[in-house]
Coordinates of C-alpha atoms in Angstrom, one line a residue:
Chain W
M127 CA 38.8 -48.9 -72.2
V128 CA 38.8 -49.0 -76.0
A129 CA 41.8 -51.3 -76.2
P130 CA 39.8 -54.5 -76.5
A131 CA 37.7 -53.0 -79.3
V132 CA 40.7 -51.7 -81.1
V133 CA 42.6 -55.0 -80.8
I134 CA 39.7 -57.0 -82.1
L135 CA 39.0 -54.7 -85.1
L136 CA 42.7 -54.6 -85.9
V137 CA 43.3 -58.4 -85.7
V138 CA 40.1 -59.8 -87.0
A139 CA 39.1 -57.1 -89.6
F140 CA 42.0 -55.0 -90.7
Y141 CA 44.7 -57.5 -90.7
P142 CA 42.6 -60.0 -92.8
I143 CA 42.1 -57.3 -95.4
V144 CA 45.8 -56.6 -95.8
A145 CA 46.5 -60.3 -95.7
T146 CA 44.0 -61.0 -98.5
M147 CA 45.7 -58.3 -100.6
W148 CA 49.1 -60.1 -99.9
L149 CA 47.5 -63.6 -100.7
S150 CA 46.3 -62.1 -104.0
L151 CA 49.8 -61.7 -105.1
H152 CA 50.4 -65.4 -104.8
R153 CA 49.8 -68.6 -106.6
M154 CA 48.3 -70.7 -103.9
I155 CA 46.3 -73.9 -104.3
L156 CA 45.5 -75.2 -100.8
V157 CA 45.5 -78.9 -101.5
F158 CA 48.9 -78.8 -103.3
H159 CA 50.6 -77.0 -100.4
E160 CA 52.1 -74.6 -103.0
E161 CA 52.6 -71.0 -102.4
Q162 CA 54.5 -68.8 -104.8
F163 CA 54.8 -65.1 -105.1
I164 CA 53.7 -64.1 -108.5
G165 CA 53.3 -60.3 -108.2
L166 CA 50.4 -59.0 -110.2
G167 CA 50.0 -62.3 -112.2
N168 CA 46.5 -63.0 -110.8
Y169 CA 45.4 -59.5 -111.7
A170 CA 46.6 -59.8 -115.2
F171 CA 44.6 -63.1 -115.4
L172 CA 41.5 -61.3 -113.9
L173 CA 41.5 -58.7 -116.7
S174 CA 41.2 -61.5 -119.3
D175 CA 38.8 -63.6 -117.3
P176 CA 35.4 -63.4 -119.0
R177 CA 33.8 -65.0 -115.9
F178 CA 35.1 -62.1 -113.8
W179 CA 33.6 -59.5 -116.1
S180 CA 30.2 -61.2 -116.2
A181 CA 30.3 -61.4 -112.3
L182 CA 31.0 -57.7 -112.2
R183 CA 28.2 -56.9 -114.7
N184 CA 25.8 -59.2 -112.7
T185 CA 26.7 -57.5 -109.4
A186 CA 26.3 -54.0 -110.9
Y187 CA 22.9 -55.0 -112.5
F188 CA 21.6 -56.6 -109.3
A189 CA 22.6 -53.7 -107.2
A190 CA 21.3 -51.0 -109.6
V191 CA 18.0 -52.5 -110.2
A192 CA 17.3 -53.8 -106.6
V193 CA 18.2 -50.6 -105.0
A194 CA 16.2 -48.5 -107.5
I195 CA 13.1 -50.5 -106.9
E196 CA 13.6 -50.7 -103.1
L197 CA 13.9 -46.9 -102.9
V198 CA 10.6 -46.3 -104.8
L199 CA 8.7 -49.0 -103.1
G200 CA 10.3 -48.1 -99.6
L201 CA 9.2 -44.5 -100.1
G202 CA 5.7 -45.7 -100.9
F203 CA 5.7 -47.8 -97.7
A204 CA 7.1 -44.9 -95.7
L205 CA 4.3 -42.5 -96.9
L206 CA 1.7 -45.1 -96.0
L207 CA 3.2 -45.6 -92.5
N208 CA 3.4 -41.8 -92.0
A209 CA -0.4 -41.4 -92.7
A210 CA -2.6 -41.4 -89.7
F211 CA -5.0 -44.4 -89.4
P212 CA -6.1 -46.9 -86.8
G213 CA -3.8 -49.9 -86.4
R214 CA -0.7 -48.2 -87.6
S215 CA 1.6 -50.0 -85.3
L216 CA 0.2 -53.3 -86.4
L217 CA 1.1 -52.4 -90.0
R218 CA 4.6 -51.3 -88.9
A219 CA 5.0 -54.7 -87.2
S220 CA 3.8 -56.6 -90.3
I221 CA 6.1 -54.9 -92.7
L222 CA 9.0 -55.7 -90.4
I223 CA 8.4 -59.5 -91.0
P224 CA 10.8 -59.8 -94.0
W225 CA 13.4 -57.8 -92.3
A226 CA 13.3 -60.2 -89.3
I227 CA 13.5 -63.3 -91.4
P228 CA 17.0 -64.8 -91.8
T229 CA 18.3 -64.2 -95.4
V230 CA 18.8 -67.9 -96.0
V231 CA 15.2 -68.7 -94.8
S232 CA 13.9 -65.9 -97.2
A233 CA 15.9 -67.4 -100.1
K234 CA 14.4 -70.9 -99.3
L235 CA 10.9 -69.5 -99.0
W236 CA 11.1 -67.8 -102.4
A237 CA 12.7 -70.9 -103.9
W238 CA 9.5 -72.7 -102.9
L239 CA 7.3 -70.0 -104.3
F240 CA 9.3 -70.2 -107.6
N241 CA 9.3 -73.9 -107.7
P242 CA 8.7 -74.8 -111.4
E243 CA 6.1 -77.5 -110.6
Y244 CA 4.3 -76.6 -107.4
G245 CA 5.3 -73.0 -106.7
L246 CA 2.5 -70.7 -105.8
L247 CA 4.0 -67.9 -107.8
T248 CA 4.8 -70.0 -110.8
R249 CA 1.2 -71.2 -111.0
M250 CA -0.3 -67.8 -110.4
L251 CA 1.7 -65.9 -113.0
P252 CA 0.9 -66.0 -116.6
G253 CA 3.2 -68.3 -118.7
Q254 CA 3.1 -71.2 -116.3
D255 CA 6.0 -73.0 -117.9
V256 CA 8.5 -70.5 -116.9
N257 CA 11.1 -72.0 -114.7
W258 CA 12.1 -68.9 -112.9
L259 CA 15.3 -70.2 -111.1
G260 CA 16.4 -72.4 -114.0
M261 CA 16.2 -70.0 -117.0
P262 CA 18.9 -67.4 -117.8
G263 CA 17.5 -64.0 -117.8
Y264 CA 14.6 -64.9 -115.4
A265 CA 16.8 -66.1 -112.5
M266 CA 18.5 -62.7 -112.0
H267 CA 15.1 -61.0 -111.7
A268 CA 13.9 -63.6 -109.3
A269 CA 17.0 -62.9 -107.1
I270 CA 16.3 -59.1 -107.3
L271 CA 12.7 -59.8 -106.1
V272 CA 13.9 -61.7 -103.1
D273 CA 16.3 -58.8 -102.2
V274 CA 13.5 -56.2 -102.7
W275 CA 11.2 -58.2 -100.5
K276 CA 13.8 -58.6 -97.8
T277 CA 15.1 -55.1 -97.6
T278 CA 12.3 -52.8 -98.7
P279 CA 11.1 -52.6 -95.0
F280 CA 14.5 -51.4 -93.9
V281 CA 14.5 -48.7 -96.5
A282 CA 11.0 -47.8 -95.5
L283 CA 12.0 -47.4 -91.9
L284 CA 14.9 -45.2 -92.7
L285 CA 12.8 -43.0 -94.9
L286 CA 10.0 -42.9 -92.4
A287 CA 12.4 -41.6 -89.8
G288 CA 13.4 -38.9 -92.2
L289 CA 9.7 -38.1 -93.0
Q290 CA 8.9 -37.6 -89.3
T291 CA 11.6 -34.9 -89.0
I292 CA 9.8 -32.7 -91.5
P293 CA 7.5 -30.2 -89.6
Q294 CA 3.9 -30.5 -90.4
D295 CA 3.5 -26.7 -90.5
I296 CA 5.1 -26.6 -93.9
Y297 CA 2.4 -28.7 -95.3
K298 CA -0.4 -26.7 -93.7
A299 CA 1.3 -23.5 -95.2
A300 CA 1.5 -25.1 -98.5
Q301 CA -2.1 -26.1 -98.4
V302 CA -3.2 -22.6 -97.6
D303 CA -1.2 -21.5 -100.6
G304 CA -3.2 -24.0 -102.7
A305 CA -0.6 -26.6 -103.4
G306 CA -2.0 -30.0 -104.1
T307 CA -0.8 -33.4 -102.8
L308 CA 1.5 -34.0 -105.7
R309 CA 2.9 -30.6 -105.6
Q310 CA 3.5 -30.9 -101.9
F311 CA 5.3 -34.3 -102.5
F312 CA 7.7 -32.9 -105.1
S313 CA 8.3 -29.4 -103.6
I314 CA 8.5 -30.3 -99.9
T315 CA 8.8 -34.0 -99.1
L316 CA 11.4 -35.0 -101.7
P317 CA 13.8 -32.0 -101.2
L318 CA 13.7 -32.3 -97.4
L319 CA 14.2 -35.9 -97.6
R320 CA 17.2 -35.7 -99.8
N321 CA 19.9 -36.4 -97.2
T322 CA 18.0 -39.4 -95.8
I323 CA 17.6 -40.8 -99.3
V324 CA 21.3 -40.4 -100.0
V325 CA 22.2 -42.2 -96.7
T326 CA 19.7 -45.0 -97.5
L327 CA 21.2 -45.3 -101.0
I328 CA 24.7 -45.8 -99.5
F329 CA 23.6 -48.4 -97.1
R330 CA 21.7 -50.3 -99.7
T331 CA 24.1 -50.0 -102.6
L332 CA 27.0 -51.2 -100.3
D333 CA 24.9 -54.2 -99.1
A334 CA 23.7 -55.1 -102.6
S335 CA 27.1 -55.0 -104.2
R336 CA 28.5 -57.5 -101.6
V337 CA 25.4 -59.7 -101.8
F338 CA 26.1 -63.4 -101.1
D339 CA 23.6 -65.3 -98.9
A340 CA 20.4 -64.6 -100.8
V341 CA 21.6 -65.3 -104.3
Y342 CA 23.8 -68.2 -103.3
V343 CA 21.1 -70.1 -101.6
L344 CA 18.6 -69.2 -104.3
T345 CA 20.6 -70.2 -107.4
E346 CA 24.2 -70.8 -106.4
G347 CA 25.0 -68.3 -109.2
G348 CA 23.3 -70.4 -111.9
P349 CA 21.8 -71.0 -114.3
A350 CA 24.9 -70.8 -116.6
N351 CA 26.5 -68.3 -114.1
T352 CA 23.8 -65.7 -115.0
T353 CA 23.4 -64.8 -111.3
E354 CA 27.0 -65.2 -110.2
T355 CA 28.0 -62.1 -108.3
L356 CA 31.5 -61.1 -107.4
S357 CA 31.1 -62.6 -103.9
I358 CA 29.8 -65.8 -105.2
Y359 CA 32.6 -66.2 -107.8
A360 CA 35.1 -65.4 -105.1
Y361 CA 33.7 -67.9 -102.7
K362 CA 33.5 -70.7 -105.2
T363 CA 37.1 -70.0 -106.3
L364 CA 38.3 -70.1 -102.7
M365 CA 36.3 -72.8 -101.1
R366 CA 35.3 -75.2 -104.0
V367 CA 38.3 -74.9 -106.2
G368 CA 40.7 -74.2 -103.2
D369 CA 42.5 -71.5 -105.3
F370 CA 43.4 -69.1 -102.5
G371 CA 45.5 -66.9 -104.6
Y372 CA 43.0 -66.0 -107.4
G373 CA 40.1 -66.3 -104.9
S374 CA 41.8 -63.6 -102.8
T375 CA 42.2 -61.4 -105.9
L376 CA 38.5 -61.6 -106.6
S377 CA 37.9 -60.8 -103.0
V378 CA 40.2 -57.7 -103.1
V379 CA 38.4 -56.5 -106.3
T380 CA 35.0 -56.9 -104.5
F381 CA 36.4 -55.0 -101.6
L382 CA 37.8 -52.3 -103.9
C383 CA 34.5 -51.9 -105.7
V384 CA 32.5 -51.6 -102.4
M385 CA 35.0 -49.1 -101.0
G386 CA 34.9 -47.1 -104.2
I387 CA 31.2 -46.9 -104.0
S388 CA 31.3 -45.7 -100.3
L389 CA 34.0 -43.1 -101.0
G390 CA 32.0 -41.8 -104.0
Y391 CA 28.9 -41.4 -101.9
L392 CA 30.8 -40.0 -98.8
K393 CA 32.3 -37.4 -101.2
V394 CA 28.8 -36.4 -102.5
L395 CA 27.5 -36.3 -98.9
G396 CA 30.7 -35.1 -97.1
V397 CA 29.8 -31.4 -97.1
E398 CA 26.6 -31.8 -95.2
R399 CA 27.8 -34.5 -92.8
G400 CA 30.8 -32.6 -91.5
K401 CA 29.5 -32.5 -87.9
G402 CA 28.0 -35.1 -85.5
R403 CA 28.9 -38.7 -85.2
A404 CA 31.1 -40.2 -87.9
Chain G
M271 CA -11.1 -41.5 -102.9
K272 CA -8.1 -40.8 -100.8
R273 CA -9.2 -43.1 -98.1
I274 CA -9.8 -45.9 -100.6
S275 CA -6.3 -45.6 -102.2
L276 CA -4.8 -45.5 -98.7
W277 CA -6.5 -48.7 -97.7
F278 CA -5.7 -50.3 -101.1
G279 CA -2.0 -49.4 -100.5
L280 CA -2.1 -50.9 -97.0
V281 CA -3.6 -54.1 -98.0
A282 CA -1.1 -54.4 -100.8
A283 CA 1.8 -53.7 -98.6
V284 CA 0.8 -56.1 -95.8
T285 CA 0.2 -58.8 -98.4
F286 CA 3.5 -58.3 -100.1
C287 CA 5.4 -58.4 -96.8
A288 CA 3.5 -61.0 -94.7
G289 CA 2.1 -63.1 -97.6
P290 CA 5.2 -65.2 -98.4
F291 CA 5.8 -66.1 -94.7
V292 CA 2.2 -67.0 -94.1
W293 CA 2.4 -69.2 -97.1
Q294 CA 5.6 -70.8 -95.8
M295 CA 3.7 -71.5 -92.4
I296 CA 0.8 -73.1 -94.3
T297 CA 3.3 -75.2 -96.2
S298 CA 4.9 -76.4 -93.0
L299 CA 1.6 -77.5 -91.7
R300 CA 0.4 -79.5 -94.8
P301 CA 0.5 -83.2 -95.0
E302 CA 3.0 -84.3 -97.6
S303 CA 0.4 -85.5 -100.0
D304 CA -1.2 -82.0 -99.9
L305 CA 2.0 -80.1 -100.8
L306 CA 0.8 -79.6 -104.5
N307 CA -2.4 -78.1 -103.4
L308 CA -2.7 -74.4 -103.9
G309 CA -5.8 -74.0 -101.7
L310 CA -6.0 -74.2 -97.9
P311 CA -4.7 -77.5 -96.5
S312 CA -7.3 -80.2 -96.1
T313 CA -5.9 -81.1 -92.7
L314 CA -3.2 -79.6 -90.5
T315 CA -0.4 -81.7 -89.3
L316 CA 3.0 -81.5 -87.6
E317 CA 4.5 -84.3 -89.5
S318 CA 6.9 -81.8 -91.3
Y319 CA 8.1 -80.5 -88.0
V320 CA 8.8 -84.1 -86.8
G321 CA 10.5 -84.8 -90.2
A322 CA 12.7 -81.8 -89.9
F323 CA 14.5 -83.5 -86.9
H324 CA 14.3 -87.0 -88.2
G325 CA 17.7 -88.3 -89.5
R326 CA 19.2 -84.9 -89.1
P327 CA 21.1 -83.2 -86.3
F328 CA 18.7 -80.3 -86.3
G329 CA 18.4 -80.3 -82.5
H330 CA 22.2 -79.8 -82.2
V331 CA 22.0 -77.2 -84.9
I332 CA 19.5 -75.1 -82.9
V333 CA 21.6 -75.3 -79.8
N334 CA 24.7 -74.2 -81.8
S335 CA 22.9 -71.2 -83.1
V336 CA 21.7 -70.2 -79.7
I337 CA 25.2 -70.6 -78.3
V338 CA 26.8 -68.6 -81.1
A339 CA 24.3 -65.8 -81.0
V340 CA 24.2 -65.5 -77.2
V341 CA 28.0 -65.5 -76.7
T342 CA 28.5 -63.1 -79.7
T343 CA 25.9 -60.8 -78.1
L344 CA 27.6 -60.9 -74.7
F345 CA 31.0 -60.3 -76.2
C346 CA 29.8 -57.4 -78.2
L347 CA 28.2 -55.7 -75.3
A348 CA 31.2 -56.3 -73.0
V349 CA 33.7 -54.9 -75.5
G350 CA 31.4 -52.4 -77.2
A351 CA 29.9 -50.7 -74.0
S352 CA 33.2 -49.6 -72.5
A353 CA 34.6 -48.4 -75.9
A354 CA 31.4 -46.6 -76.7
F355 CA 31.4 -44.9 -73.3
A356 CA 35.0 -43.7 -74.0
L357 CA 34.1 -42.6 -77.5
A358 CA 31.2 -40.5 -76.2
K359 CA 32.5 -39.1 -72.9
L360 CA 36.3 -39.1 -73.0
D361 CA 38.7 -37.2 -75.1
F362 CA 41.6 -39.4 -76.1
R363 CA 44.0 -39.6 -79.0
G364 CA 42.8 -41.8 -81.8
R365 CA 39.1 -41.2 -81.0
K366 CA 38.4 -40.2 -84.6
A367 CA 40.5 -43.0 -86.0
L368 CA 38.4 -45.6 -84.0
L369 CA 35.1 -44.0 -85.2
F370 CA 36.2 -44.1 -88.8
G371 CA 37.9 -47.4 -88.4
S372 CA 34.7 -49.1 -87.2
L373 CA 32.8 -47.3 -89.9
A374 CA 35.1 -48.8 -92.5
V375 CA 34.8 -52.3 -91.0
S376 CA 31.0 -52.1 -91.4
M377 CA 31.5 -51.5 -95.1
F378 CA 34.0 -54.5 -95.6
P379 CA 32.4 -57.2 -97.8
P380 CA 32.8 -60.3 -95.6
I381 CA 34.2 -62.3 -98.6
A382 CA 37.3 -60.0 -98.5
T383 CA 38.3 -61.4 -95.1
V384 CA 37.4 -65.0 -95.6
S385 CA 40.7 -66.5 -97.1
P386 CA 43.1 -65.2 -94.4
L387 CA 40.5 -65.9 -91.6
Y388 CA 40.2 -69.4 -92.9
L389 CA 44.0 -69.9 -92.8
I390 CA 44.3 -68.3 -89.3
I391 CA 41.4 -70.2 -87.8
R392 CA 42.9 -73.4 -89.3
S393 CA 46.3 -72.8 -87.9
V394 CA 45.0 -72.2 -84.4
G395 CA 42.9 -75.4 -84.7
L396 CA 39.5 -73.7 -84.5
L397 CA 38.2 -74.8 -87.8
D398 CA 34.9 -76.5 -87.0
H399 CA 34.6 -75.1 -83.6
L400 CA 31.9 -72.6 -82.7
T401 CA 34.7 -70.4 -81.2
G402 CA 36.1 -70.0 -84.6
L403 CA 32.7 -68.6 -85.6
I404 CA 32.0 -66.4 -82.6
I405 CA 35.2 -64.4 -82.9
P406 CA 34.6 -63.1 -86.5
D407 CA 30.9 -62.7 -85.8
T408 CA 31.7 -60.5 -82.8
T409 CA 34.2 -58.4 -84.8
F410 CA 31.7 -57.7 -87.6
A411 CA 28.9 -56.9 -85.2
L412 CA 31.1 -54.6 -83.2
P413 CA 30.8 -51.5 -85.5
L414 CA 27.0 -51.7 -85.1
T415 CA 27.4 -52.0 -81.4
L416 CA 29.8 -49.1 -81.2
W417 CA 27.4 -47.0 -83.4
I418 CA 24.3 -47.5 -81.4
L419 CA 25.9 -47.4 -78.0
T420 CA 27.9 -44.3 -78.6
G421 CA 24.7 -42.5 -79.5
F422 CA 23.1 -43.7 -76.3
F423 CA 26.0 -42.5 -74.2
E424 CA 26.1 -39.2 -76.0
D425 CA 22.5 -38.7 -75.0
I426 CA 23.3 -39.0 -71.3
P427 CA 24.1 -35.4 -70.0
D428 CA 27.9 -34.8 -69.4
E429 CA 27.0 -33.3 -66.0
L430 CA 26.2 -36.8 -64.6
Y431 CA 29.6 -38.0 -65.6
R432 CA 31.4 -34.9 -64.2
A433 CA 29.4 -35.2 -60.9
A434 CA 30.5 -38.7 -60.5
R435 CA 34.1 -37.8 -61.1
V436 CA 33.9 -34.9 -58.6
D437 CA 32.5 -37.3 -56.1
G438 CA 35.7 -39.3 -56.4
C439 CA 34.8 -42.0 -59.0
T440 CA 37.5 -43.1 -61.4
P441 CA 36.4 -42.9 -65.0
F442 CA 35.7 -46.6 -65.0
Q443 CA 33.7 -46.4 -61.8
A444 CA 31.7 -43.5 -63.2
F445 CA 31.0 -45.7 -66.3
W446 CA 30.2 -48.8 -64.3
K447 CA 28.2 -47.3 -61.5
V448 CA 26.5 -44.2 -63.1
L449 CA 26.4 -44.3 -66.9
L450 CA 26.0 -48.0 -67.7
P451 CA 22.7 -48.4 -65.8
L452 CA 21.4 -45.4 -67.6
A453 CA 22.3 -46.8 -70.9
A454 CA 20.4 -50.0 -70.2
P455 CA 17.8 -49.3 -72.9
G456 CA 20.6 -48.8 -75.4
L457 CA 22.1 -52.1 -74.3
A458 CA 18.8 -53.9 -74.8
T459 CA 18.4 -52.4 -78.3
T460 CA 22.0 -53.4 -79.2
A461 CA 21.7 -56.9 -77.8
I462 CA 18.5 -57.6 -80.0
L463 CA 20.2 -56.3 -83.2
V464 CA 23.5 -58.2 -82.5
F465 CA 21.6 -61.4 -81.7
I466 CA 19.6 -61.1 -84.9
F467 CA 22.8 -60.4 -86.9
S468 CA 24.7 -63.4 -85.6
W469 CA 21.6 -65.7 -85.8
N470 CA 21.5 -64.9 -89.5
E471 CA 25.2 -65.0 -90.3
F472 CA 25.8 -67.3 -93.2
L473 CA 29.1 -66.9 -95.0
Y474 CA 31.5 -67.6 -92.1
A475 CA 29.4 -70.3 -90.7
L476 CA 29.3 -71.9 -94.2
T477 CA 33.1 -71.6 -94.6
F478 CA 34.5 -72.4 -91.1
I479 CA 32.2 -75.3 -90.0
S480 CA 32.1 -78.5 -91.9
T481 CA 30.6 -81.1 -89.6
P482 CA 26.8 -81.3 -89.8
E483 CA 26.4 -81.5 -86.0
K484 CA 28.4 -78.2 -85.7
R485 CA 26.4 -76.2 -88.2
T486 CA 24.2 -73.2 -87.4
I487 CA 20.7 -72.9 -88.5
P488 CA 21.1 -70.8 -91.7
V489 CA 23.7 -73.2 -93.1
A490 CA 21.7 -76.3 -92.1
I491 CA 18.7 -74.9 -93.8
S492 CA 20.6 -74.1 -97.0
L493 CA 21.8 -77.7 -97.0
F494 CA 18.6 -79.4 -96.1
T495 CA 18.4 -82.4 -98.5
G496 CA 16.2 -85.4 -98.8
E497 CA 17.0 -88.8 -100.4
H498 CA 15.2 -88.1 -103.7
K499 CA 14.0 -84.6 -103.9
E500 CA 14.0 -81.4 -101.9
P501 CA 11.9 -82.0 -98.8
W502 CA 9.9 -78.7 -99.0
G503 CA 7.6 -79.4 -96.2
E504 CA 10.5 -80.0 -93.8
I505 CA 12.4 -77.1 -95.1
A506 CA 9.2 -75.0 -94.4
A507 CA 9.0 -76.3 -90.9
A508 CA 12.7 -75.7 -90.2
S509 CA 12.3 -72.1 -91.6
V510 CA 9.4 -71.5 -89.3
I511 CA 11.4 -72.8 -86.3
A512 CA 14.3 -70.6 -87.2
T513 CA 12.2 -67.5 -87.7
L514 CA 9.5 -67.5 -85.0
P515 CA 11.8 -66.5 -82.1
L516 CA 13.1 -63.6 -84.2
L517 CA 9.6 -62.6 -85.3
I518 CA 8.3 -62.6 -81.7
V519 CA 11.3 -60.6 -80.5
T520 CA 10.8 -58.1 -83.4
M521 CA 7.1 -57.6 -82.8
F522 CA 7.6 -57.2 -79.1
F523 CA 10.6 -54.8 -79.3
Q524 CA 9.4 -53.2 -82.6
R525 CA 10.0 -49.6 -81.4
K526 CA 13.5 -50.2 -79.9
I527 CA 14.5 -52.0 -83.1
V528 CA 13.4 -49.2 -85.4
A529 CA 15.1 -46.7 -83.1
G530 CA 18.3 -48.7 -83.2
L531 CA 18.2 -49.2 -86.9
T532 CA 17.6 -45.5 -87.8
A533 CA 19.8 -44.0 -85.1
G534 CA 23.1 -44.3 -86.9
A535 CA 21.7 -43.7 -90.3
V536 CA 19.6 -40.7 -90.0
K537 CA 20.6 -38.8 -86.9
G538 CA 24.2 -38.0 -88.0

């Protein structure tokens, strides 16, 4: 009964990963029909490729800043959602909006808000002549904002689920002992939410470090490659240049970075998650 | 004081989340001459919606997206339900390997599979065919499917399965006649999430499909162009069309979706 699932995962997911690694050891330009084994040649080139290093830096910056903001903002949303007030389910529905919107649509929607001439955001913010998507230094932060908008609801929902597992009695006891709201937050909520926070961090860091859709549609990696992430650089090398060898090398490195992050997190987490579902 | 800050937080959160999309809807309903206006539109018009279809195969594109998302969802449920049942209720060799394997697949960056998948799909002649898109979409939605459904099957008491076996059912009959109907809410949750996933999928659709008539909605929207400048009104209209079905489903099944999203992440 598991055979179809196993076959599909092996043929369409695991085999391609191995094949990508194999391709990365070749010189292979699709249009020239040439394919030649060159060992680690592509990797040697990668080490001296400044564009690779800047893509790596961009990806790390994007992931670190976006995930940090999402965590803080998401926690704020989760605390709001956890408070009792009339119309709570309406609020929960409305914060799900960004999550439900296709990533490409959200990128286009923000591109319109950031439009240098007519964009609502451009005209509302001080310094009206800032061309957010066209200026190095600004574009990356615009991309981060789009990611924050899109995924904070998801973070909030995960954290909310964690919050709801904390028994209310603890807070009552703390209140009796005279602990204020802040004290309760730092001494009860945060420590008991630790596991949920770590799991959320894994999910989001993984997603952010393989980011493609949102940034590609928003800026195509520009201006001057300042928003080019590893996935975007790999995609351009593969599909625009048609260089399957070096493009595969970039893909493999993206894969290794993402796996490295997961393994690191799983190790931190491993002890507590020994039981239950994998 | 506490109430005031709560309400302030609520208003800020709702504005932040809903505001940009509301603005997109307003943009889609403006007459073109009114696009520069920051206030409310002077008149509402559907001209951008008409324009989105004019001179573009946007109708085809919507049909393609529906086909890809529906077929992917059906495949995922068919393949995923039986596997998840086995993972939850049967003890077999390689059970752990499958669980960890599917977990690993959910961590793969899609770009890392694009080059060989492109070559494979090209060699079997499925480039530019929706089938060549449905297969990878199914694969990469499968981990999510297994994850959620295994949880649902685990929550069904073992006694029910054993009782069915004692009454003479084969494991498959027990699955088909007893457990699958009980897992219906799980199937619904999974179906919604997989549908949303494949409706949104961008990278494979961008890479494996090249004819404008064969594209799916995300790719079509990303490549929406006009003769002289970007047609923002039409992009807004297309965006609303692409999003409204999802928004309605999300609002309607909000609880199920939240349960599905958080099941794998927090329960374990």
